[in-house]
């Protein structure tokens, strides 16, 4: 995810994807509450705006997107029943960190809630020794290849890494 998430990664014992370098992580553990909780320490933008949807529309939200500006986003693919999802408590996006279901033991089975196929885009993802090490084309290609390999080793599908912008994009089948 950020300042080198791509550089060091490990798989947690439960099989969740976990990236860690400069405290970067893509992890999941469990959680779930009601849809109207006050914002926590960061402001998340949810598309569509769930507060404007009827109960019938909340039941079938297509391509739900959770964004934290300047940090990253997650697009949950397909239809999501958002009626009993407290997005603020279930999704944590910070520089170098993506957490979905952060409360141990509350994660639903794959395919339910937010534990589903998703595309993650993280900003500010730089090598641990700084972006200055990506100045020449061969360094950029090596680092991009390293991120691709690490992403795939963690059972995620590499989509892209842009050495010029530090934007890393990958897809997971579930959290």
Short mmCIF file of C-alpha atoms in Angstrom, two decimals:
data_model
loop_
_atom_site.label_atom_id
_atom_site.label_comp_id
_atom_site.label_asym_id
_atom_site.label_seq_id
_atom_site.Cartn_x
_atom_site.Cartn_y
_atom_site.Cartn_z
CA UNK A 1 0.00 0.00 0.00
CA UNK A 2 2.26 2.97 0.76
CA UNK A 3 5.87 3.90 1.40
CA UNK A 4 6.83 0.39 0.37
CA UNK A 5 3.89 -1.87 0.91
CA UNK A 6 4.94 -3.53 -2.24
CA UNK A 7 8.39 -4.25 -0.93
CA UNK A 8 7.61 -6.55 1.97
CA UNK A 9 4.52 -8.68 2.32
CA UNK A 10 3.38 -11.72 4.20
CA UNK A 11 0.29 -13.87 4.39
CA UNK A 12 -1.49 -13.93 7.73
CA UNK A 13 -2.28 -17.31 9.34
CA UNK A 14 -5.92 -17.08 8.26
CA UNK A 15 -4.95 -16.72 4.60
CA UNK A 16 -5.72 -13.02 4.41
CA UNK A 17 -3.47 -10.89 2.27
CA UNK A 18 -1.11 -8.81 4.41
CA UNK A 19 1.42 -6.31 3.05
CA UNK A 20 3.90 -4.87 5.48
CA UNK A 21 6.80 -2.51 4.96
CA UNK A 22 6.65 0.89 6.59
CA UNK A 23 3.62 -0.49 8.41
CA UNK A 24 1.74 -1.03 5.14
CA UNK A 25 -0.99 -3.63 5.19
CA UNK A 26 -3.92 -5.12 3.37
CA UNK A 27 -5.59 -7.23 6.01
CA UNK A 28 -9.01 -8.34 7.17
CA UNK A 29 -10.38 -9.74 10.37
CA UNK A 30 -14.13 -9.21 11.06
CA UNK A 31 -16.79 -6.62 12.07
CA UNK A 32 -20.25 -5.26 11.34
CA UNK A 33 -22.82 -2.76 12.63
CA UNK A 34 -25.43 -0.29 11.37
CA UNK A 35 -25.08 2.07 8.40
CA UNK A 36 -25.25 5.40 10.29
CA UNK A 37 -22.13 5.65 12.46
CA UNK A 38 -20.26 8.95 12.92
CA UNK A 39 -16.96 9.25 11.01
CA UNK A 40 -13.86 7.96 12.76
CA UNK A 41 -10.45 9.57 12.50
CA UNK A 42 -10.57 9.68 8.70
CA UNK A 43 -13.24 10.75 6.29
CA UNK A 44 -14.40 8.09 3.90
CA UNK A 45 -16.42 8.84 0.82
CA UNK A 46 -18.87 6.14 -0.19
CA UNK A 47 -20.28 5.94 -3.72
CA UNK A 48 -23.15 5.85 -4.08
CA UNK A 49 -24.07 7.92 -0.99
CA UNK A 50 -25.85 5.27 1.08
CA UNK A 51 -27.71 7.87 3.15
CA UNK A 52 -29.73 8.85 0.07
CA UNK A 53 -30.83 5.31 -0.87
CA UNK A 54 -34.09 3.59 0.00
CA UNK A 55 -34.05 0.26 1.82
CA UNK A 56 -34.80 -1.47 -1.50
CA UNK A 57 -31.82 0.22 -3.18
CA UNK A 58 -29.53 -0.45 -0.20
CA UNK A 59 -30.23 -4.16 -0.70
CA UNK A 60 -28.62 -4.14 -4.19
CA UNK A 61 -25.81 -1.58 -4.43
CA UNK A 62 -23.77 -2.22 -7.56
CA UNK A 63 -19.98 -1.60 -7.56
CA UNK A 64 -19.84 -0.05 -4.08
CA UNK A 65 -16.80 2.24 -3.80
CA UNK A 66 -15.11 3.42 -0.60
CA UNK A 67 -12.59 6.24 -1.01
CA UNK A 68 -10.24 8.10 1.26
CA UNK A 69 -8.90 11.07 -0.74
CA UNK A 70 -5.12 11.07 -1.25
CA UNK A 71 -4.90 7.59 0.31
CA UNK A 72 -6.77 5.06 -1.83
CA UNK A 73 -10.00 3.33 -2.68
CA UNK A 74 -11.72 -0.04 -2.76
CA UNK A 75 -14.36 -1.01 -5.30
CA UNK A 76 -16.45 -3.98 -4.12
CA UNK A 77 -17.56 -5.69 -7.31
CA UNK A 78 -21.07 -6.86 -8.05
CA UNK A 79 -24.09 -6.28 -5.87
CA UNK A 80 -23.65 -5.57 -2.16
CA UNK A 81 -26.41 -5.56 0.45
CA UNK A 82 -25.56 -2.40 2.40
CA UNK A 83 -28.57 -2.40 4.73
CA UNK A 84 -26.63 -3.48 7.82
CA UNK A 85 -23.11 -2.36 6.92
CA UNK A 86 -21.34 0.28 8.98
CA UNK A 87 -18.73 1.18 6.35
CA UNK A 88 -16.84 3.47 8.77
CA UNK A 89 -16.21 0.61 11.18
CA UNK A 90 -15.67 -2.09 8.53
CA UNK A 91 -13.22 -0.32 6.20
CA UNK A 92 -10.03 1.43 7.24
CA UNK A 93 -7.94 3.21 4.60
CA UNK A 94 -4.77 4.96 5.66
CA UNK A 95 -1.43 5.63 3.98
CA UNK A 96 0.12 2.20 3.83
CA UNK A 97 -2.87 0.39 5.23
CA UNK A 98 -6.08 -1.22 4.05
CA UNK A 99 -8.19 -3.03 6.62
CA UNK A 100 -11.52 -4.66 5.87
CA UNK A 101 -13.33 -6.25 8.83
CA UNK A 102 -10.77 -5.08 11.42
CA UNK A 103 -12.55 -6.76 14.38
CA UNK A 104 -11.32 -10.34 14.82
CA UNK A 105 -14.00 -12.99 14.32
CA UNK A 106 -16.65 -10.77 12.71
CA UNK A 107 -15.81 -11.38 9.05
CA UNK A 108 -18.59 -13.13 7.10
CA UNK A 109 -17.88 -16.01 4.71
CA UNK A 110 -16.35 -15.17 1.30
CA UNK A 111 -18.92 -13.59 -1.00
CA UNK A 112 -20.98 -12.03 1.79
CA UNK A 113 -20.96 -8.43 2.99
CA UNK A 114 -17.69 -6.75 2.01
CA UNK A 115 -15.77 -10.05 2.04
CA UNK A 116 -15.92 -10.28 -1.74
CA UNK A 117 -14.02 -9.59 -4.94
CA UNK A 118 -12.65 -6.07 -4.86
CA UNK A 119 -10.17 -3.82 -6.62
CA UNK A 120 -7.86 -1.87 -4.33
CA UNK A 121 -6.06 1.30 -5.45
CA UNK A 122 -3.44 2.70 -3.08
CA UNK A 123 -1.64 6.03 -3.44
CA UNK A 124 1.77 7.08 -2.09
CA UNK A 125 3.32 3.61 -2.57
CA UNK A 126 7.04 4.23 -2.74
CA UNK A 127 10.10 2.03 -2.24
CA UNK A 128 11.39 1.91 1.36
CA UNK A 129 14.50 3.83 0.28
CA UNK A 130 12.48 6.57 -1.44
CA UNK A 131 11.17 7.35 -4.90
CA UNK A 132 14.56 8.73 -5.97
CA UNK A 133 15.58 5.12 -6.54
CA UNK A 134 13.12 4.90 -9.44
CA UNK A 135 14.76 7.46 -11.70
CA UNK A 136 16.06 5.26 -14.50
CA UNK A 137 13.90 2.97 -16.66
CA UNK A 138 15.59 -0.27 -15.56
CA UNK A 139 15.07 0.57 -11.86
CA UNK A 140 11.42 1.36 -12.49
CA UNK A 141 10.89 -1.89 -14.39
CA UNK A 142 12.65 -3.95 -11.69
CA UNK A 143 10.58 -2.36 -8.92
CA UNK A 144 7.35 -2.76 -10.86
CA UNK A 145 8.24 -6.45 -11.42
CA UNK A 146 8.96 -6.85 -7.72
CA UNK A 147 5.55 -5.43 -6.85
CA UNK A 148 3.87 -7.69 -9.42
CA UNK A 149 5.58 -10.78 -8.02
CA UNK A 150 4.85 -9.88 -4.40
CA UNK A 151 1.19 -9.15 -5.22
CA UNK A 152 0.73 -12.48 -6.98
CA UNK A 153 2.53 -14.39 -4.20
CA UNK A 154 -0.08 -13.02 -1.81
CA UNK A 155 -2.95 -14.45 -3.86
CA UNK A 156 -3.97 -11.07 -5.24
CA UNK A 157 -4.05 -10.15 -8.93
CA UNK A 158 -1.63 -7.41 -9.90
CA UNK A 159 -3.25 -4.78 -12.13
CA UNK A 160 -0.71 -1.96 -12.21
CA UNK A 161 1.96 0.01 -10.41
CA UNK A 162 2.91 3.46 -11.69
CA UNK A 163 6.46 4.37 -10.63
CA UNK A 164 5.88 8.04 -11.50
CA UNK A 165 2.82 8.47 -9.27
CA UNK A 166 3.26 5.72 -6.64
CA UNK A 167 -0.21 4.32 -7.44
CA UNK A 168 -0.59 0.56 -6.94
CA UNK A 169 -3.69 -1.27 -8.11
CA UNK A 170 -4.58 -4.91 -7.45
CA UNK A 171 -7.59 -7.17 -7.07
CA UNK A 172 -8.51 -9.66 -4.36
CA UNK A 173 -11.13 -12.41 -4.58
CA UNK A 174 -12.12 -11.78 -0.93
CA UNK A 175 -10.69 -10.33 2.28
#
